[in-house]
XYZ file of C-alpha atoms in Angstrom:
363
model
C -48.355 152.821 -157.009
C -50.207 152.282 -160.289
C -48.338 149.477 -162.375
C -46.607 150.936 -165.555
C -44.886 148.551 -167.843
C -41.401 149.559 -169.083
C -42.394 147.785 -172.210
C -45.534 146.309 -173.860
C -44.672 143.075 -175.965
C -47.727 142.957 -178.971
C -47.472 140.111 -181.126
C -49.762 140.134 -184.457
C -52.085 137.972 -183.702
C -53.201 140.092 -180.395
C -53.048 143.089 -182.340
C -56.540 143.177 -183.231
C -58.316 142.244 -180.455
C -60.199 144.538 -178.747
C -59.457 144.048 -174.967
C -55.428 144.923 -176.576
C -56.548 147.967 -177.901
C -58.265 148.450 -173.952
C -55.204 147.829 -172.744
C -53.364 150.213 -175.177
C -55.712 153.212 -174.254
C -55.249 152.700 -170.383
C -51.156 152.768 -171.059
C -50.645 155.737 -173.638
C -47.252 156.466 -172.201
C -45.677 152.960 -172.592
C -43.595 151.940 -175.509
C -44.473 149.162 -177.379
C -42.647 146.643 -179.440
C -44.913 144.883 -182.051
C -44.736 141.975 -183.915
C -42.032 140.268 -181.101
C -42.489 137.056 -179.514
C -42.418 136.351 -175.790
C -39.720 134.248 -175.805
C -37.882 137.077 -178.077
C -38.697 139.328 -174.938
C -37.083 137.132 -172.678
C -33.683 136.599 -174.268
C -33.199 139.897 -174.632
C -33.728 140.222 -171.109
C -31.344 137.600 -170.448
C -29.031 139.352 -172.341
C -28.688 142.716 -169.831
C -30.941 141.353 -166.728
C -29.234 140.302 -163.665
C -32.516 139.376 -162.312
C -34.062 138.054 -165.048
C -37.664 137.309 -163.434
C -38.162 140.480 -161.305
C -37.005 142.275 -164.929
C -39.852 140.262 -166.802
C -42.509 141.355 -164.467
C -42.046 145.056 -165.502
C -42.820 144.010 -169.247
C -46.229 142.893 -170.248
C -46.517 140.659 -172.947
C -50.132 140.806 -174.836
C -50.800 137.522 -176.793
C -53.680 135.016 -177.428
C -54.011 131.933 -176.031
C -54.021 128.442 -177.821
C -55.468 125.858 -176.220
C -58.048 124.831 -173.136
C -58.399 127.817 -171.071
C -60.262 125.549 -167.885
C -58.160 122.739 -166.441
C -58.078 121.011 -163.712
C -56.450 122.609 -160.314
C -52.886 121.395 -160.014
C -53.238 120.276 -156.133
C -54.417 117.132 -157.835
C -51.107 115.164 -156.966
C -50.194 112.324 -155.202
C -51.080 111.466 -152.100
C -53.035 115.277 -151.722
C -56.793 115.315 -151.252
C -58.724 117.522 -154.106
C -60.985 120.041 -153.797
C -62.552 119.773 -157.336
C -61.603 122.988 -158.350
C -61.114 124.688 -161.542
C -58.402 126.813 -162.746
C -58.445 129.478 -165.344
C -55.049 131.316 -166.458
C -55.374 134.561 -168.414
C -52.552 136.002 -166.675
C -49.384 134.531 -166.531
C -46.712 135.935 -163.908
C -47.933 138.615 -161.453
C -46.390 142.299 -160.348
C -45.788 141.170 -156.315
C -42.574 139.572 -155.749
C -43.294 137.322 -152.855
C -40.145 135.872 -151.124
C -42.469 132.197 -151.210
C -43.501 132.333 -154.636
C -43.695 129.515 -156.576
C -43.832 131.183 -159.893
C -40.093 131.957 -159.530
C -39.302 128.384 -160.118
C -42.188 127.629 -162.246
C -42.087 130.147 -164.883
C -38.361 130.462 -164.831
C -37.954 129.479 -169.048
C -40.379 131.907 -169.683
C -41.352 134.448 -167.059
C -42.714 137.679 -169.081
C -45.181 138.948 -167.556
C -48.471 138.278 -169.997
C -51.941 138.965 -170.285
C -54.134 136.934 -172.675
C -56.291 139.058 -175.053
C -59.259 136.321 -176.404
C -61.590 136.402 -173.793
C -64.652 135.436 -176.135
C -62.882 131.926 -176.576
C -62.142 131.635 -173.038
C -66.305 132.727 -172.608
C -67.021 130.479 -174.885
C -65.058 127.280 -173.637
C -66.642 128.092 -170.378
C -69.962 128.429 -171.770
C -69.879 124.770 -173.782
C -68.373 122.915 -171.063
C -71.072 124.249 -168.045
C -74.217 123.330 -170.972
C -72.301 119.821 -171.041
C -72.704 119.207 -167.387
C -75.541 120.827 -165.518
C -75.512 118.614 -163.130
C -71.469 119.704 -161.659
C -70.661 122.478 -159.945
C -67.839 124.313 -161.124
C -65.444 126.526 -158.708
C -63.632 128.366 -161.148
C -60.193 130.585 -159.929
C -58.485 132.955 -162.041
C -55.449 133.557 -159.341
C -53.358 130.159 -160.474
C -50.510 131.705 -162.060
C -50.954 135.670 -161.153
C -53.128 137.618 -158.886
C -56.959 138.024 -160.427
C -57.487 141.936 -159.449
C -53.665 143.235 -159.065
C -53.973 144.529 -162.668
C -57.963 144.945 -162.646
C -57.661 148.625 -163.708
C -55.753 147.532 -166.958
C -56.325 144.328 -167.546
C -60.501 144.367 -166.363
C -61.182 140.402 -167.242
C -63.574 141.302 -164.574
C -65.627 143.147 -167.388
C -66.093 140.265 -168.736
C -66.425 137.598 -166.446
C -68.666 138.919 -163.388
C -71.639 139.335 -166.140
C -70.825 135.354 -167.502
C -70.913 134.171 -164.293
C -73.925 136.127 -162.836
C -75.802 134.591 -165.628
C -74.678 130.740 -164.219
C -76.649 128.190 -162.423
C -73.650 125.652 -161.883
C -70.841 127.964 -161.514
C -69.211 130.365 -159.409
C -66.010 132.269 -159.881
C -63.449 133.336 -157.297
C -61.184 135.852 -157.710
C -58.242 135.713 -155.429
C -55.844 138.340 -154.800
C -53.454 139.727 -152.202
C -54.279 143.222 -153.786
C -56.773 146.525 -152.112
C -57.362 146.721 -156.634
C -61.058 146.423 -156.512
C -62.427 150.279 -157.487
C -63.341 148.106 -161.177
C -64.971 145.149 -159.813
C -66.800 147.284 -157.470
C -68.487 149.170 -161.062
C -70.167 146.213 -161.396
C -74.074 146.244 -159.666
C -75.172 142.233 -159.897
C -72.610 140.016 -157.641
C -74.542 136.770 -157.826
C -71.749 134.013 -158.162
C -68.585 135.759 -157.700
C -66.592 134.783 -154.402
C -64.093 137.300 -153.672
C -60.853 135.782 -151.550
C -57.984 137.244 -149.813
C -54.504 135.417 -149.473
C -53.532 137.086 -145.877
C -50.871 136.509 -143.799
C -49.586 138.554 -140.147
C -48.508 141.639 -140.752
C -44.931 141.009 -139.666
C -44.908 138.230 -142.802
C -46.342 140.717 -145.187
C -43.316 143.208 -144.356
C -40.992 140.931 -144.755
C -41.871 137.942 -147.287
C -44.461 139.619 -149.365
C -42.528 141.978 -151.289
C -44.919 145.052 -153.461
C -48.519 143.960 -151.471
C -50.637 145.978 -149.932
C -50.637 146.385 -146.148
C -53.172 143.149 -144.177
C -55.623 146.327 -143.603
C -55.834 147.366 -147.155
C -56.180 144.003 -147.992
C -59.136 143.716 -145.509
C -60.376 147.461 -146.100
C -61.032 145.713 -149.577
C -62.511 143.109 -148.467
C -65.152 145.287 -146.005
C -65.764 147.060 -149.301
C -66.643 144.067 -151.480
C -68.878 142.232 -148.900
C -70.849 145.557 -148.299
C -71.410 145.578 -152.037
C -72.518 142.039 -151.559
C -70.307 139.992 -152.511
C -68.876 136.577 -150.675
C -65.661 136.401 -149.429
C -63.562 134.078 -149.098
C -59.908 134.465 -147.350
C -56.515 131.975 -147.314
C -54.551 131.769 -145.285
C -51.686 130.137 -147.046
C -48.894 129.858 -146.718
C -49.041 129.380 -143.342
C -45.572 130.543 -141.605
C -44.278 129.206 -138.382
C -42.567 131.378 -136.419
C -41.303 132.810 -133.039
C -44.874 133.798 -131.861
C -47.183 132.544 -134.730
C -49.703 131.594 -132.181
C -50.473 135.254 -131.288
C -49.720 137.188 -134.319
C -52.397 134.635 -136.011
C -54.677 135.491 -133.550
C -54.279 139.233 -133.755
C -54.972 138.230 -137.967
C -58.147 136.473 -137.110
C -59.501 139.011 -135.153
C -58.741 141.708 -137.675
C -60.607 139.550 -140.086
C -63.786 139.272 -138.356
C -63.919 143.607 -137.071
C -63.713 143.581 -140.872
C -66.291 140.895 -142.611
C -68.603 139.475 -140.525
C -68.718 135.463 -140.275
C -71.914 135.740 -142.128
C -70.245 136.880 -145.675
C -67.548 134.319 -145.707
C -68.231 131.467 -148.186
C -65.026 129.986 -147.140
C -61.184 129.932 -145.230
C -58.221 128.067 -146.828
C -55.681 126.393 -144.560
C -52.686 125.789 -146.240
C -49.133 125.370 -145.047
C -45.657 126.801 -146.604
C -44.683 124.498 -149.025
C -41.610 124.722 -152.136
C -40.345 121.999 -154.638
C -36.700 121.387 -154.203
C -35.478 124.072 -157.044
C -37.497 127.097 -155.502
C -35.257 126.906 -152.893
C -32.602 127.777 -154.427
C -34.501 130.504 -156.266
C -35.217 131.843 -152.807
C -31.557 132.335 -151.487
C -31.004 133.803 -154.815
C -33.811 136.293 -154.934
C -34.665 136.519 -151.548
C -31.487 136.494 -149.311
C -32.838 137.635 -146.732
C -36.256 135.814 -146.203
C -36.600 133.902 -142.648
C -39.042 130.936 -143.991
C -35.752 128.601 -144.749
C -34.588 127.935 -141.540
C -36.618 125.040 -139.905
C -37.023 121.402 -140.761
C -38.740 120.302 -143.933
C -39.410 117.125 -145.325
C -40.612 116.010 -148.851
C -44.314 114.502 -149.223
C -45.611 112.243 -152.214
C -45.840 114.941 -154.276
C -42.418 115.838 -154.235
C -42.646 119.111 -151.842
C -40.897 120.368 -148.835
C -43.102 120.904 -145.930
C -43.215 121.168 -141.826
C -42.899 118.244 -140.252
C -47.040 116.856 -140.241
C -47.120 117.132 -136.167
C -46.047 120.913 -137.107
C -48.609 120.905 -139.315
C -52.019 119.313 -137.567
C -50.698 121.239 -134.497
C -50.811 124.778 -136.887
C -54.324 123.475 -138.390
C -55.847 122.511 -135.416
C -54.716 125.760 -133.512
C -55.942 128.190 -136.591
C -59.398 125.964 -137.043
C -60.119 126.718 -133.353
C -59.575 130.444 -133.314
C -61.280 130.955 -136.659
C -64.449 128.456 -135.283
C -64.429 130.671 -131.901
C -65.321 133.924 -133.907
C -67.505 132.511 -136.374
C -68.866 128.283 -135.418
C -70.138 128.046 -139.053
C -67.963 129.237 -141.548
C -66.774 126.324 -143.499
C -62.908 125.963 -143.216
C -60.555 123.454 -145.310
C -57.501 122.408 -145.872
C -55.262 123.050 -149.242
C -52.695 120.625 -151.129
C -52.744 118.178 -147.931
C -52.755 115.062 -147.544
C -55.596 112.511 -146.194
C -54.072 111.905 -142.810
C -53.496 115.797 -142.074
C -57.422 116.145 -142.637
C -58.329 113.382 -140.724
C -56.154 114.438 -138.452
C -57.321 117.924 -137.750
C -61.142 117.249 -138.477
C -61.540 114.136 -137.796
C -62.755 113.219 -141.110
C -62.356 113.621 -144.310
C -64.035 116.475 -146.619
C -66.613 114.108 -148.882
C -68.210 113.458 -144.596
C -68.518 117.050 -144.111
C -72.089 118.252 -145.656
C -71.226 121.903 -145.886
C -68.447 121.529 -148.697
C -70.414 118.579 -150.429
C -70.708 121.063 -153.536
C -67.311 121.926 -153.612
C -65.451 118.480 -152.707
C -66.642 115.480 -155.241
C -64.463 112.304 -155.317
């Protein structure tokens, strides 16, 4: 179903922007609250909420944003090889309620649900910092802290950055989503540099763990739909969920993919396994009492989250590398937020060796 906010939050310095008054149009019906701070918002939601963070995600917050929009991706930690990638939030919070989510525990002090409404400084901190460096390739991602096309049809950043990036020589921007929201992105006719990506999982984990998505075969009707309007895909397949018959229902996946997008239109596939800092689980038993992905073994890496045991892991790489390679020998496939001896360990090298990501991976 459409998303409808039980309450837009307008403070007074978003007021007169005009994406907000965008935003207003598409949402006639939806009271709004002016001149109220987020964090305002949120203690009154405290004050009523039992769940306080699935409350927040049915109030949207519009606000502008001080600071750097572009920053460094956070899988920069310790002991975790990089992929040089780029992170842009404009969202903050998303409208899915995954059971794995690490936004529960992350935006926990402040988890209203808010869209930032000065995109020309975002355009033009992008703009300054690709002049500064012709030379670097930037991979920029808008799906950090939300999903970049769940909202699309309200909230169409896409407006506004597919044109910016079109006119790039040493950027591209990916979009990644676990949404089928793609009727506005699909308005627009030139899709040079924009990499659309999927976060997919088997069905049977999309039932149960991703709570408010779209079905895997909206997800990849979607994705048919963007690559035959010529734009790259990318998919990710992350988290990664052992189970009772993982083997086969990430076959089944994989196959699905590829009667979908052909090998061809795939700029790339994400590995990356389930992984939670020691508060989200709590958050998980909390929110999610009945989710399945708690009961096996983890243990704690450098960078201070839980994951399968790394034999579990290279075993799950190597095993989802191979099937994906069968169906298509040159798509490029890498890993996420691992470390150097899971890579070497599953391709035998590590990424700044392998010539086909040398514009994504600089160390």
């Amino acid at each position: 179903m459409p998303f409808e906010p039980d309450l837009i939050v307008l403070d007074t310095q978003a007021a007169a922007h005009p994406f907000t008054q965008r935003v207003l149009d598409a949402l006639p019906q939806a009271p709004v609250v002016r001149d109220q701070s987020p964090e305002a918002a949120v203690a009154a939601l405290q004050e009523r909420a039992l769940d306080v963070f699935g409350a927040a995600k049915r109030q949207l917050a519009l606000t502008t944003f001080q600071g750097s929009f572009l920053k460094k991706c956070p899988g920069l930690s310790p002991g975790m090889v990089c992929c040089n990638y780029y992170v842009v939030n404009l969202i903050k919070n998303c409208v899915y309620d995954c059971s794995y989510c690490f936004l529960q525990d992350f935006l926990q002090n402040n988890p209203l649900l808010t869209a930032f409404v000065n995109v020309e400084d975002l355009l033009a901190e992008l703009d300054a910092e690709f002049r500064a460096h012709p030379d670097r390739a930037f991979r920029v991602g808008t799906g950090e802290v939300t999903d970049s096309l769940a909202l699309d049809d309200l909230l169409p950043y896409t407006d506004y950055l597919v044109p910016f990036f079109n006119r790039q020589s040493n950027a591209v921007l990916e979009l990644k989503t676990k949404s089928d929201c793609v009727d506005n992105l699909l308005k627009q006719p030139n899709p040079a540099n924009v990499i659309v990506s999927w976060s997919l999982n088997p069905e049977i984990i999309v039932e149960q763990e991703e709570v408010g998505t779209p079905s895997l075969l909206q997800r990849l009707d979607a994705a048919r739909r963007c690559s035959e309007h010529g734009f790259q895909v990318g998919l990710h397949f992350d988290p990664v969920i052992l189970f009772d018959g993982w083997e086969t229902a990430y076959q089944t996946l994989i196959d699905q993919v590829f009667d979908h997008v052909p090998g061809h239109r795939l700029e790339w596939i994400s590995l990356g396994s389930f992984r939670y800092r020691p508060n989200l689980k709590r958050v998980m038993q909390e929110r999610h009492p009945a989710t399945r992905l708690l009961t096996q073994e983890h243990v704690a890496g450098a960078d201070g989250k839980f994951r399968y045991l790394r034999p579990l892991r290279n075993h799950a790489y190597d095993t989802l590398r191979r099937m994906i390679k069968q169906r298509a020998p040159d798509v490029d496939v890498y890993l996420c937020m691992e470390t150097k001896e899971v890579w070497e360990g599953v391709t035998g090298h590590l990424p700044r060796a392998d010539e086909s990501l040398d514009r994504f991976f600089d160390f």
